[in-house]
mmCIF file of C-alpha atoms and ligand atoms in Angstrom:
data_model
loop_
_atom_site.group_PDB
_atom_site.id
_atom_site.type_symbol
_atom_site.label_atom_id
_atom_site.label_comp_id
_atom_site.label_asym_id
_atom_site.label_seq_id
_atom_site.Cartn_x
_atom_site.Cartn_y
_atom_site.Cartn_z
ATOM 1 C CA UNK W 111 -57.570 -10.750 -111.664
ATOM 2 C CA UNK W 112 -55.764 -11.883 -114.816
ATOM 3 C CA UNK W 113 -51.927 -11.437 -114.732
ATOM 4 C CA UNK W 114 -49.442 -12.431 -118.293
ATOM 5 C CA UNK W 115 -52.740 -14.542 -119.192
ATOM 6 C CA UNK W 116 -52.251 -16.446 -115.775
ATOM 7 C CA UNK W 117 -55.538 -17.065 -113.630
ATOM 8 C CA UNK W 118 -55.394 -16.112 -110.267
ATOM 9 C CA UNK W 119 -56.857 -18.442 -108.022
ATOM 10 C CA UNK W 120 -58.830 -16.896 -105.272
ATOM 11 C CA UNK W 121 -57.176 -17.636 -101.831
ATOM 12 C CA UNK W 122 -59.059 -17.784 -99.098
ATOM 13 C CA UNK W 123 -57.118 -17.472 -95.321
ATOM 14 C CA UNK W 124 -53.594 -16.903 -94.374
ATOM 15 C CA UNK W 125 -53.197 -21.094 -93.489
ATOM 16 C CA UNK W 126 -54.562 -22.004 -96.892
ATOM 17 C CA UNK W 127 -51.705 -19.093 -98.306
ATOM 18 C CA UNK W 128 -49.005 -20.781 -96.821
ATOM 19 C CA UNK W 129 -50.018 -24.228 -97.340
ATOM 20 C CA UNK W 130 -50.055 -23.740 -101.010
ATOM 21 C CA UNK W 131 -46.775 -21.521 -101.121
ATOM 22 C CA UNK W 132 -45.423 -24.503 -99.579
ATOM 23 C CA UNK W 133 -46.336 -26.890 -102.303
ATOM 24 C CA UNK W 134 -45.148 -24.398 -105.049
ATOM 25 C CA UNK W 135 -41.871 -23.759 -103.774
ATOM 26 C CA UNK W 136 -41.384 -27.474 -103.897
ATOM 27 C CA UNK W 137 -42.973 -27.847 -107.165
ATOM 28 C CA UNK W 138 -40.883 -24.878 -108.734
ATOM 29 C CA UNK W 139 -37.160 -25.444 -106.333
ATOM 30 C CA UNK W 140 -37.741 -21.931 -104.776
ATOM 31 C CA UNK W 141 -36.245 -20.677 -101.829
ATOM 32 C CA UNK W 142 -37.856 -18.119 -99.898
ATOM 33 C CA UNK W 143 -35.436 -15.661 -97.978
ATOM 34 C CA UNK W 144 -37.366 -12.920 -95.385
ATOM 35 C CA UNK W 145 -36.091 -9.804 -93.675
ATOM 36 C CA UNK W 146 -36.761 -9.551 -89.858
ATOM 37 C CA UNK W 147 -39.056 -6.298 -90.674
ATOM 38 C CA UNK W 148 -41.090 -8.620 -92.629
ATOM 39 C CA UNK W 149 -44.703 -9.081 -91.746
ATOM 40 C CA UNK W 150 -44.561 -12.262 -89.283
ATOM 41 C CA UNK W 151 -46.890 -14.249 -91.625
ATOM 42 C CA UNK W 152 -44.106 -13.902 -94.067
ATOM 43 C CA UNK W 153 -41.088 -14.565 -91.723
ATOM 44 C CA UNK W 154 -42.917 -17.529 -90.540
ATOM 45 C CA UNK W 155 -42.674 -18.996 -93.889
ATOM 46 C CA UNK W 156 -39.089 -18.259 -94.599
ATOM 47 C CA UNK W 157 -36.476 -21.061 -95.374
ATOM 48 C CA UNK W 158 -33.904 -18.313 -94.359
ATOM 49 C CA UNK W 159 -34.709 -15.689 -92.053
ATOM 50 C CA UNK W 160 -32.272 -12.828 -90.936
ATOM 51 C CA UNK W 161 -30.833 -9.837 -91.857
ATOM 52 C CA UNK W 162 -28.870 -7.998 -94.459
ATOM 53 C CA UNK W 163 -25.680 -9.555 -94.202
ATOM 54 C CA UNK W 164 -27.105 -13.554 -93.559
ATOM 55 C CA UNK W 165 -29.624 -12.614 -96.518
ATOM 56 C CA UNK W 166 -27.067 -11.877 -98.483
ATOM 57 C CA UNK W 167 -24.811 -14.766 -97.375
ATOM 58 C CA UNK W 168 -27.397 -17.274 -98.179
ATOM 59 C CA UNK W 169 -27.822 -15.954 -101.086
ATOM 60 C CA UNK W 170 -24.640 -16.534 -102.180
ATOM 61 C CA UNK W 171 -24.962 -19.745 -100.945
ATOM 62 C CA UNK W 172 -28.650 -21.730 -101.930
ATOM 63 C CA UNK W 173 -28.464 -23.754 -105.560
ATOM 64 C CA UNK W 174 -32.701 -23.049 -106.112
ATOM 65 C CA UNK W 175 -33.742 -21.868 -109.471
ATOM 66 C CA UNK W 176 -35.579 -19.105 -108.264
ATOM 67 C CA UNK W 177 -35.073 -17.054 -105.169
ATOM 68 C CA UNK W 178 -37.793 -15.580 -103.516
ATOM 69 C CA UNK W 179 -36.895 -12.255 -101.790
ATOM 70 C CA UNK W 180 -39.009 -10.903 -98.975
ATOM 71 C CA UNK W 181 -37.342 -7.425 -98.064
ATOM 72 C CA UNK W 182 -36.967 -4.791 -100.195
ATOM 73 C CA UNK W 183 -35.804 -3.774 -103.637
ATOM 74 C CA UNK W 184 -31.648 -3.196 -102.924
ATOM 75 C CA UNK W 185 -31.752 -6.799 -101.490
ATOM 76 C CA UNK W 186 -33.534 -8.334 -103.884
ATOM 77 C CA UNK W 187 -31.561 -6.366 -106.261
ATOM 78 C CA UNK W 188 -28.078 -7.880 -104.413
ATOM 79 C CA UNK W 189 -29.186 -11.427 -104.213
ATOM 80 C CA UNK W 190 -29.950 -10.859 -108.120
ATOM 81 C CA UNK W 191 -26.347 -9.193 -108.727
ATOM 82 C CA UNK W 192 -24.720 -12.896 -106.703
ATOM 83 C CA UNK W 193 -26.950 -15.164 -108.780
ATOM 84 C CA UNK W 194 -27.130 -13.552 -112.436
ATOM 85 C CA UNK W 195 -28.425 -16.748 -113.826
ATOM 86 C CA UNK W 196 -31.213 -17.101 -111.150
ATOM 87 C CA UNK W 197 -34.439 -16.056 -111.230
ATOM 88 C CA UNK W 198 -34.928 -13.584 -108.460
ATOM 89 C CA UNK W 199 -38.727 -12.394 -107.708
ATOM 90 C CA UNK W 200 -39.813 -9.662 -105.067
ATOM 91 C CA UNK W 201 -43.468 -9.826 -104.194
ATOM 92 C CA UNK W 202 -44.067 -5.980 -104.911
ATOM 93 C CA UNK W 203 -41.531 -4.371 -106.941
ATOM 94 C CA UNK W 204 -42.090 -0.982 -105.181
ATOM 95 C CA UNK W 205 -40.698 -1.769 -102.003
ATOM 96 C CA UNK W 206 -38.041 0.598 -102.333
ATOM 97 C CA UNK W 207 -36.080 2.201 -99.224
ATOM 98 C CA UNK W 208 -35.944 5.886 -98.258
ATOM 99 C CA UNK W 209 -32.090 5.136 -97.168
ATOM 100 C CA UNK W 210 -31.350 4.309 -100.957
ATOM 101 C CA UNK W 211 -33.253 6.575 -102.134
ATOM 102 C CA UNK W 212 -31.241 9.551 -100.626
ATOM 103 C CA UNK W 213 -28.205 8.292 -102.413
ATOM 104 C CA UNK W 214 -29.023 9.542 -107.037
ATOM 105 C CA UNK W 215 -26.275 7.828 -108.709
ATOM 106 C CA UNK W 216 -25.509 11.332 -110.498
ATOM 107 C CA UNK W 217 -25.070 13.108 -107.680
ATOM 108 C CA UNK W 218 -23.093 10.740 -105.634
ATOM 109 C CA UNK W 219 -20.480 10.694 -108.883
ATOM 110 C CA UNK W 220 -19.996 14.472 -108.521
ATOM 111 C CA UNK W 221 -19.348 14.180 -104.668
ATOM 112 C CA UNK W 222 -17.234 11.060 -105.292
ATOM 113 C CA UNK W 223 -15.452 13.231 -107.695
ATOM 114 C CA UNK W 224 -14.239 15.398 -105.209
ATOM 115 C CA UNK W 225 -12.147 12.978 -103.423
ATOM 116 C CA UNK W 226 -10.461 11.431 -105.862
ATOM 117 C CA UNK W 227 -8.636 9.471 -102.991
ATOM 118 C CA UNK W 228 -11.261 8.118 -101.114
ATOM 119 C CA UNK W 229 -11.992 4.651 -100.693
ATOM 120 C CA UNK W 230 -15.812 4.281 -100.776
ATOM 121 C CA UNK W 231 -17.651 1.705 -98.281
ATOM 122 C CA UNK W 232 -21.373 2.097 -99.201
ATOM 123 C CA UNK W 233 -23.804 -0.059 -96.608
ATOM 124 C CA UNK W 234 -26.013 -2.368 -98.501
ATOM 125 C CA UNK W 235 -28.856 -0.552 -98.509
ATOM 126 C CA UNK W 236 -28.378 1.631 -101.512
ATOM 127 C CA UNK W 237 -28.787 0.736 -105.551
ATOM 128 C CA UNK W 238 -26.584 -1.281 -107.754
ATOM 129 C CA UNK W 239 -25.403 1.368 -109.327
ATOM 130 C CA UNK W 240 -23.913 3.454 -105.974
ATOM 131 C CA UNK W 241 -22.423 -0.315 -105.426
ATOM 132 C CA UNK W 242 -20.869 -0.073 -108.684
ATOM 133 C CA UNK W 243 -19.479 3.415 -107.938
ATOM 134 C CA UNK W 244 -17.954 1.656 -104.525
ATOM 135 C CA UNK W 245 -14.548 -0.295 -103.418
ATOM 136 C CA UNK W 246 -16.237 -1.869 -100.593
ATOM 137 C CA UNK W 247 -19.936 -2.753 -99.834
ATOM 138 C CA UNK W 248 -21.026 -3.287 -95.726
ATOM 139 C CA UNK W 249 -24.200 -3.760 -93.484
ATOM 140 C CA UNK W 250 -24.851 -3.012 -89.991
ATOM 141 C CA UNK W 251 -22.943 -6.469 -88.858
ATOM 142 C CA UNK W 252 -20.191 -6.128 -90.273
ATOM 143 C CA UNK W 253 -19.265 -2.417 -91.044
ATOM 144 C CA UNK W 254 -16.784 -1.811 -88.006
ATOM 145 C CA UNK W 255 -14.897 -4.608 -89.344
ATOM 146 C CA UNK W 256 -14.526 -3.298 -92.894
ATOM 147 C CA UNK W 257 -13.716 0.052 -92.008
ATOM 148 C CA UNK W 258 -11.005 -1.316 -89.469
ATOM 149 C CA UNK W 259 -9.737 -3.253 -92.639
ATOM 150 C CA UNK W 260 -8.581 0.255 -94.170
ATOM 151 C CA UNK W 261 -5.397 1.332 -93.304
ATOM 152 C CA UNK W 262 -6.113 3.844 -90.802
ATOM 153 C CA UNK W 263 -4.359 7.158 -93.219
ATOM 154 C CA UNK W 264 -6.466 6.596 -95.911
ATOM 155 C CA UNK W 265 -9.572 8.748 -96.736
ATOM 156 C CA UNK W 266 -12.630 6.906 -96.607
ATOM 157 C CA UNK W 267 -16.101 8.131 -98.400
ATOM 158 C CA UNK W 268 -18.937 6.672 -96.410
ATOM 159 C CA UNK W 269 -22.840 6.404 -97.747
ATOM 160 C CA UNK W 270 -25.326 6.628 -98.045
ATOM 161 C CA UNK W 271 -25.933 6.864 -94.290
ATOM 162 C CA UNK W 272 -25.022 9.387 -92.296
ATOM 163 C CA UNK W 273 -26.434 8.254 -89.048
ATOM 164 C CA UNK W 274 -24.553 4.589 -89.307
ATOM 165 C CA UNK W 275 -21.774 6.695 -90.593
ATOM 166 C CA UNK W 276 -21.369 9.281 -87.666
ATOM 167 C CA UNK W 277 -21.719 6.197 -85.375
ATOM 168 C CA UNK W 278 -18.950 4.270 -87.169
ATOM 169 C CA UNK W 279 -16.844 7.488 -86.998
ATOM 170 C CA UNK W 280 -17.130 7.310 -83.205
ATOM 171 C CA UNK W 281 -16.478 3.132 -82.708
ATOM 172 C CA UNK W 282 -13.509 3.264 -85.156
ATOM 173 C CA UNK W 283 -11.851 6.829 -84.461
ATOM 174 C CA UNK W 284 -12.132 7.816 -87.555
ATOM 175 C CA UNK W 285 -13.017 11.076 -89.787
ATOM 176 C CA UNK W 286 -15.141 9.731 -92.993
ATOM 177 C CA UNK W 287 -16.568 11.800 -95.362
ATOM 178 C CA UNK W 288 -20.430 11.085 -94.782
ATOM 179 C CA UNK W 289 -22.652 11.557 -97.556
ATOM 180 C CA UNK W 290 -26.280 13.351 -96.091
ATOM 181 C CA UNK W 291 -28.882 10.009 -96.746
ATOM 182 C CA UNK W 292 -30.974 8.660 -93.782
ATOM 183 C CA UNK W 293 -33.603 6.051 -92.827
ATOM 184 C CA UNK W 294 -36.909 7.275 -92.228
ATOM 185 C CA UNK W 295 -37.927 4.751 -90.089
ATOM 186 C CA UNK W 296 -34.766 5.654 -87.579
ATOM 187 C CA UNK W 297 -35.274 9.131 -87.798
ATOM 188 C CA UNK W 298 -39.017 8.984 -86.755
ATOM 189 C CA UNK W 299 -37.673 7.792 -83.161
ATOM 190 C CA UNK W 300 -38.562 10.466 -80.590
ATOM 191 C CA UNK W 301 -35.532 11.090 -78.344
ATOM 192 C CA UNK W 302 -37.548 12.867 -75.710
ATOM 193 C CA UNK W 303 -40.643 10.168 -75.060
ATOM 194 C CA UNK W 304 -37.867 7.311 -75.485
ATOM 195 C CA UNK W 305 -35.716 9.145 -72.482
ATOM 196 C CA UNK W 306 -39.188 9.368 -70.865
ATOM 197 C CA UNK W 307 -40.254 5.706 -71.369
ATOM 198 C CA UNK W 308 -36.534 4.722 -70.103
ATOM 199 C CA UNK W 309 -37.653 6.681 -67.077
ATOM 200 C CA UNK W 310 -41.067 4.915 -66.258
ATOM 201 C CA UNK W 311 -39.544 1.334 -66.828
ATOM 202 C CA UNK W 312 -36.448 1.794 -64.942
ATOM 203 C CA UNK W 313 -35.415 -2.118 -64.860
ATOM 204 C CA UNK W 314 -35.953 -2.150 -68.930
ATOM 205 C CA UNK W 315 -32.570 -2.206 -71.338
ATOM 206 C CA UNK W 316 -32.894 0.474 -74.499
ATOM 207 C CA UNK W 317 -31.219 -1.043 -77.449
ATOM 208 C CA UNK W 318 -30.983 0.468 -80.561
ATOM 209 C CA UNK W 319 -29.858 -0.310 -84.312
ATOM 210 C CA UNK W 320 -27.140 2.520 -85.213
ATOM 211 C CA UNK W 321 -29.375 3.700 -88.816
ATOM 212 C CA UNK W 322 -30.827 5.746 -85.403
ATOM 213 C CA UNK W 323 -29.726 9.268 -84.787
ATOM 214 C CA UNK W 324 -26.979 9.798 -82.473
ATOM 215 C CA UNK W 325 -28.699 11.654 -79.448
ATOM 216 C CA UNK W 326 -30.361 8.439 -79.120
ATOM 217 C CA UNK W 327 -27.915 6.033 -79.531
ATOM 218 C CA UNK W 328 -25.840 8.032 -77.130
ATOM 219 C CA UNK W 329 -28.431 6.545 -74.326
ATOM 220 C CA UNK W 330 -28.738 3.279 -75.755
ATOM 221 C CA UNK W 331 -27.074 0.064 -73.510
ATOM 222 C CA UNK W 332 -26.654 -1.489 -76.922
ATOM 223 C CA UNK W 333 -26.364 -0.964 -80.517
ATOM 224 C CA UNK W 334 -26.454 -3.253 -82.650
ATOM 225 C CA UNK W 335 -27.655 -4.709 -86.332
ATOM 226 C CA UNK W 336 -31.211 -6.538 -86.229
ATOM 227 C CA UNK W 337 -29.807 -9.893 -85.824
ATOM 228 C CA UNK W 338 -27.162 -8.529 -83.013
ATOM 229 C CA UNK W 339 -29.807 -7.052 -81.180
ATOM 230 C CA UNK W 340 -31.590 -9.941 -81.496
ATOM 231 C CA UNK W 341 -28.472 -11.827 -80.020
ATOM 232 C CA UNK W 342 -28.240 -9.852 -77.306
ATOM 233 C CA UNK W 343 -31.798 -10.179 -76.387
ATOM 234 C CA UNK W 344 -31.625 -13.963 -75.763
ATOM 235 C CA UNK W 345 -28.288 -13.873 -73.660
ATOM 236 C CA UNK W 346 -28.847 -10.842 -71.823
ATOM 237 C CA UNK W 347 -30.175 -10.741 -68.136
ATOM 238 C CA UNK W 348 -32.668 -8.261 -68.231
ATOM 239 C CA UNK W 349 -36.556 -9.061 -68.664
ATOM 240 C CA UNK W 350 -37.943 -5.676 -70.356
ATOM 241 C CA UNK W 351 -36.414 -4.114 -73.713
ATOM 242 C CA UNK W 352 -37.236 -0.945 -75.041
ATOM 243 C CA UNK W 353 -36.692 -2.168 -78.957
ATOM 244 C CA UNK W 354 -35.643 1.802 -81.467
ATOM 245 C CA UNK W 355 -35.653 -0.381 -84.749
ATOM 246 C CA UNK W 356 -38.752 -1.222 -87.152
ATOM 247 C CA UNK W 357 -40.858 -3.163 -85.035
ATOM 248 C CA UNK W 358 -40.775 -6.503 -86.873
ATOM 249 C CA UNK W 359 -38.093 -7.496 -85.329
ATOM 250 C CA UNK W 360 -40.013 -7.991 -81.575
ATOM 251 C CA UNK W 361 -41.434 -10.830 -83.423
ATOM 252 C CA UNK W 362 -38.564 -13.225 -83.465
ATOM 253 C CA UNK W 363 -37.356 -11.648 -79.877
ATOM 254 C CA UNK W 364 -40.982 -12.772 -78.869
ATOM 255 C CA UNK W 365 -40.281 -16.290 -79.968
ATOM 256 C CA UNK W 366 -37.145 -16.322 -79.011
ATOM 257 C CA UNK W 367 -37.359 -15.010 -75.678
ATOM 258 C CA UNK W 368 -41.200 -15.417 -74.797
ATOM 259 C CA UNK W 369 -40.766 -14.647 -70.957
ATOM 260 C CA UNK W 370 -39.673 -11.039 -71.632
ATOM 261 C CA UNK W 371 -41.202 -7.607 -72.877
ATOM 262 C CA UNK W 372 -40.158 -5.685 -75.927
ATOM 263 C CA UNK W 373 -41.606 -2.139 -76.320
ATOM 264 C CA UNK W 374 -41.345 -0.475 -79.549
ATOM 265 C CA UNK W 375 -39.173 3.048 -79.122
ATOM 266 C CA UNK W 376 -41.891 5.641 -79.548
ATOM 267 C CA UNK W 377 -41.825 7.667 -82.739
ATOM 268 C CA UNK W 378 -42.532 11.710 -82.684
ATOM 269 C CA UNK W 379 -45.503 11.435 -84.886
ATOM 270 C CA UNK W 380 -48.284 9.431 -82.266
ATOM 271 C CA UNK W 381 -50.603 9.509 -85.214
ATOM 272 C CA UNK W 382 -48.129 7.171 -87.724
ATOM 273 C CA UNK W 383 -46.992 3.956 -87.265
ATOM 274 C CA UNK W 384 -43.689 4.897 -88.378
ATOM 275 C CA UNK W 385 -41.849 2.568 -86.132
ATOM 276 C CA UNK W 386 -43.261 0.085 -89.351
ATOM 277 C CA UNK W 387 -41.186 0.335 -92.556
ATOM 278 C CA UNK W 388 -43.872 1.124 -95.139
ATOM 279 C CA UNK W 389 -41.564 -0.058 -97.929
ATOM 280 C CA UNK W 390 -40.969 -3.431 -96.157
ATOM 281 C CA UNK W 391 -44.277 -4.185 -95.422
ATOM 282 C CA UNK W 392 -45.627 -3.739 -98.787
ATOM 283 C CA UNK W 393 -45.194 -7.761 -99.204
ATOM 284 C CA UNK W 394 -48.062 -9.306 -97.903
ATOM 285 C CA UNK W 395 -48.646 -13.480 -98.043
ATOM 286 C CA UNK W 396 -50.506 -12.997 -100.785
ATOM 287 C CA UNK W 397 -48.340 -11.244 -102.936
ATOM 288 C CA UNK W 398 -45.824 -13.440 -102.356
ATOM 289 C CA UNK W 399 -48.177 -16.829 -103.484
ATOM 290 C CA UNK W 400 -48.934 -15.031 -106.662
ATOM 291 C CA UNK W 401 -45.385 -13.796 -107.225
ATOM 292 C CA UNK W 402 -44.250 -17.546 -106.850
ATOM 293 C CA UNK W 403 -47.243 -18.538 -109.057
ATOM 294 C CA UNK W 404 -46.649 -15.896 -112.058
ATOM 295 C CA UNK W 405 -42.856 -15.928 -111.217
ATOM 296 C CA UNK W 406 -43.971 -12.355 -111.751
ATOM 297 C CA UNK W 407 -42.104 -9.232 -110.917
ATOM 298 C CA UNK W 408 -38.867 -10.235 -111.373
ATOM 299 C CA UNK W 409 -35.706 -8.623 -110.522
ATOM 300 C CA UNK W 410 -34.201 -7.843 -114.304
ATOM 301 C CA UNK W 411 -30.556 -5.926 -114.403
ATOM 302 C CA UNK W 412 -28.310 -4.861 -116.857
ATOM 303 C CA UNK W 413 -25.230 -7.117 -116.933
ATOM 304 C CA UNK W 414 -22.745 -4.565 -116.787
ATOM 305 C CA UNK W 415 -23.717 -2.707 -113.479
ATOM 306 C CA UNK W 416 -24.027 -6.744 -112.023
ATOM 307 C CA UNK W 417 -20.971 -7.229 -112.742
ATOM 308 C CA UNK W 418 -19.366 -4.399 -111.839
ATOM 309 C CA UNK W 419 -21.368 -4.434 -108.590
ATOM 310 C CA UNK W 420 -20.589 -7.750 -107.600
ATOM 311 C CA UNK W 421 -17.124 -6.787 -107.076
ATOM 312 C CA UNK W 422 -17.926 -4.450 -103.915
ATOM 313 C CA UNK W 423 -20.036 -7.190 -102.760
ATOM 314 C CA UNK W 424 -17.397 -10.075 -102.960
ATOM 315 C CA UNK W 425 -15.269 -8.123 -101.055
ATOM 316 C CA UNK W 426 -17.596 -7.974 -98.443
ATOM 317 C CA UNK W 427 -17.960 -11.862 -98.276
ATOM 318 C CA UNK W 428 -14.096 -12.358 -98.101
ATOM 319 C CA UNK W 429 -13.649 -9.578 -95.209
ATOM 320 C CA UNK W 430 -16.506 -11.043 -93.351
HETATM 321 P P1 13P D 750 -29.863 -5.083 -90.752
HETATM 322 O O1 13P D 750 -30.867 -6.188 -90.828
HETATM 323 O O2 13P D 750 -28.622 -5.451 -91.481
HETATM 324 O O3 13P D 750 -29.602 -4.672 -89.351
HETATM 325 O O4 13P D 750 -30.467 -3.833 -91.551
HETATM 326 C C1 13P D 750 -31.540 -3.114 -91.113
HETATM 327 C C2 13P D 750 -32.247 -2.427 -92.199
HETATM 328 O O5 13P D 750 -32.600 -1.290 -92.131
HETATM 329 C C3 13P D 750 -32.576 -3.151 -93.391
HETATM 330 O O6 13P D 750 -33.275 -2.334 -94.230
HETATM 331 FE FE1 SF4 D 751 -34.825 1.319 -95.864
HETATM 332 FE FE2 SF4 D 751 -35.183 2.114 -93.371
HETATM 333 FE FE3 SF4 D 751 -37.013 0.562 -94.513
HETATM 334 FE FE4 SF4 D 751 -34.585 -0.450 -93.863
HETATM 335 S S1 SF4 D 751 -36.138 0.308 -92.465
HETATM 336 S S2 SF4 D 751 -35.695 -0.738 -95.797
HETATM 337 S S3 SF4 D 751 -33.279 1.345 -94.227
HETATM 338 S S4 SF4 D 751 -36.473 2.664 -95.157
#
């Protein structure tokens, strides 16, 4: 296939993929960063592997011309926003996120609107432009924190999740407004075969990242972002783990920890692998060679919503 005039070398085996990734990341001073729900051929070959909030972090940190983003689009979009003179590629442009997507710019305005008050905290995963429409921005890590850095009278608009949301409400004891957006991936989690599961390995932990609904987080032994479940995993006693987040993640608890089991949560739908974020797993190795190769699709932004973005985000940095 011919892409912008370029060639495109035919590439035989997942080995010979990440061999020559290797030599053009030198060749071009690339950095490659990877979500945990990345395909494992693509964590594998991560400088920086981890989730939103270390993504983020290192992004804010690495001095490579181009940054390589495996994740999806609001991440890519976020490392872009930090580094507006870098060139920041994502390996398919359409890996969006259904959490994001719940959140129309428009429509969040109007609902802002209405609480002319309200602080807004938006969690990561939403668009540069709900970031621009926000005071603070937060992931899973470090939400609790943020939220606990609002003085505890003032109104507080969360979004766009209102599983994390309803969760945080509960840690924090407090009452924010929650705007209606969810992750499909958490939501597919099937409360009733996870309580029966729990039953049939009765020496196994449940952990659970909060984007999950609340009936099943209520029976979780731990919640937690990727990376804290991950944490937990490797200094906890137990040997079995019954894993409700996309299933990537039991890679890297694998390696870390490869004397104990990690069951995916079952999902409601048997039929689906919906315990797999489709949107994440669009980027496949070879995607990723040819984005590096074409430095082609790029992450391109207006400069006003980065830079009206970026203030959210810096906020974040300090308070974490
Ligand atoms: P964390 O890696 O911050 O836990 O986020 C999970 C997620 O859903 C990313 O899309
Ligand atoms: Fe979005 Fe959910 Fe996929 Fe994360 S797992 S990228 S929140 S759809």
């Amino acid at each position: 296939m011919n892409i912008k005039g370029i060639q495109r070398k035919e590439v035989k085996d997942k080995a010979e993929l990440a061999r020559a990734i290797q030599k053009l990341k030198k060749k071009k001073n690339a950095v490659i960063l990877a979500h945990y729900y990345q395909k494992k051929e693509i964590q594998e070959i991560a400088d920086y592997l981890g989730d939103s909030l270390y993504l983020a972090q290192q992004a804010n940190k690495v001095d490579n011309d181009i940054i390589v983003f495996a994740g999806v689009h609001f991440m890519a979009e976020t490392a872009k926003i930090i580094n507006p003179s870098k060139k920041v590629l994502l390996p398919d442009l359409k890996a969006g996120c259904s959490l994001a997507d719940s959140c129309p710019p428009d429509d969040f305005s109007a609902f802002k609107a209405k609480y002319p008050k309200a602080v807004v905290v938006s969690y990561i995963n939403c668009s540069a432009e709900i970031k621009m429409l926000s005071d603070l921005v937060c992931t899973s890590s470090n939400a609790k924190k943020i939220i606990e850095s609002i003085p505890k009278d003032q109104e507080i608009i969360f979004a766009p999740d209102k599983n994390l949301g309803s969760y945080l409400n509960k840690e924090t004891g407090r009452n924010m407004i929650l705007w209606e957006g969810s992750c499909i991936v958490h939501e597919a989690f099937s409360f009733e075969k996870i309580v029966s599961l729990v039953k049939s390995y009765p020496n196994a932990k449940f952990i659970a990242h909060p984007e999950s609904e609340s009936p099943v987080l209520d029976i979780a032994h731990y919640i937690a972002s990727t990376s804290g479940l991950l944490n937990f995993v490797k200094k906890d006693k137990a040997k079995e783990y019954i894993v409700a987040t996309e299933a990537g993640i039991i890679h890297e608890m694998k390696k870390c920890c490869p004397e104990k089991k990690f069951i995916p949560a079952p999902v409601q739908d048997d039929t689906c692998a919906c315990s797999e974020c489709a949107f994440m797993k669009l980027n496949t190795l070879e995607k990723l060679y040819h984005c590096l190769s074409e430095e082609f699709p790029e992450v391109k932004m207006n400069k006003k919503i980065m830079d009206a973005a970026r203030i959210p985000i810096k906020r974040m940095f300090e308070l974490s």
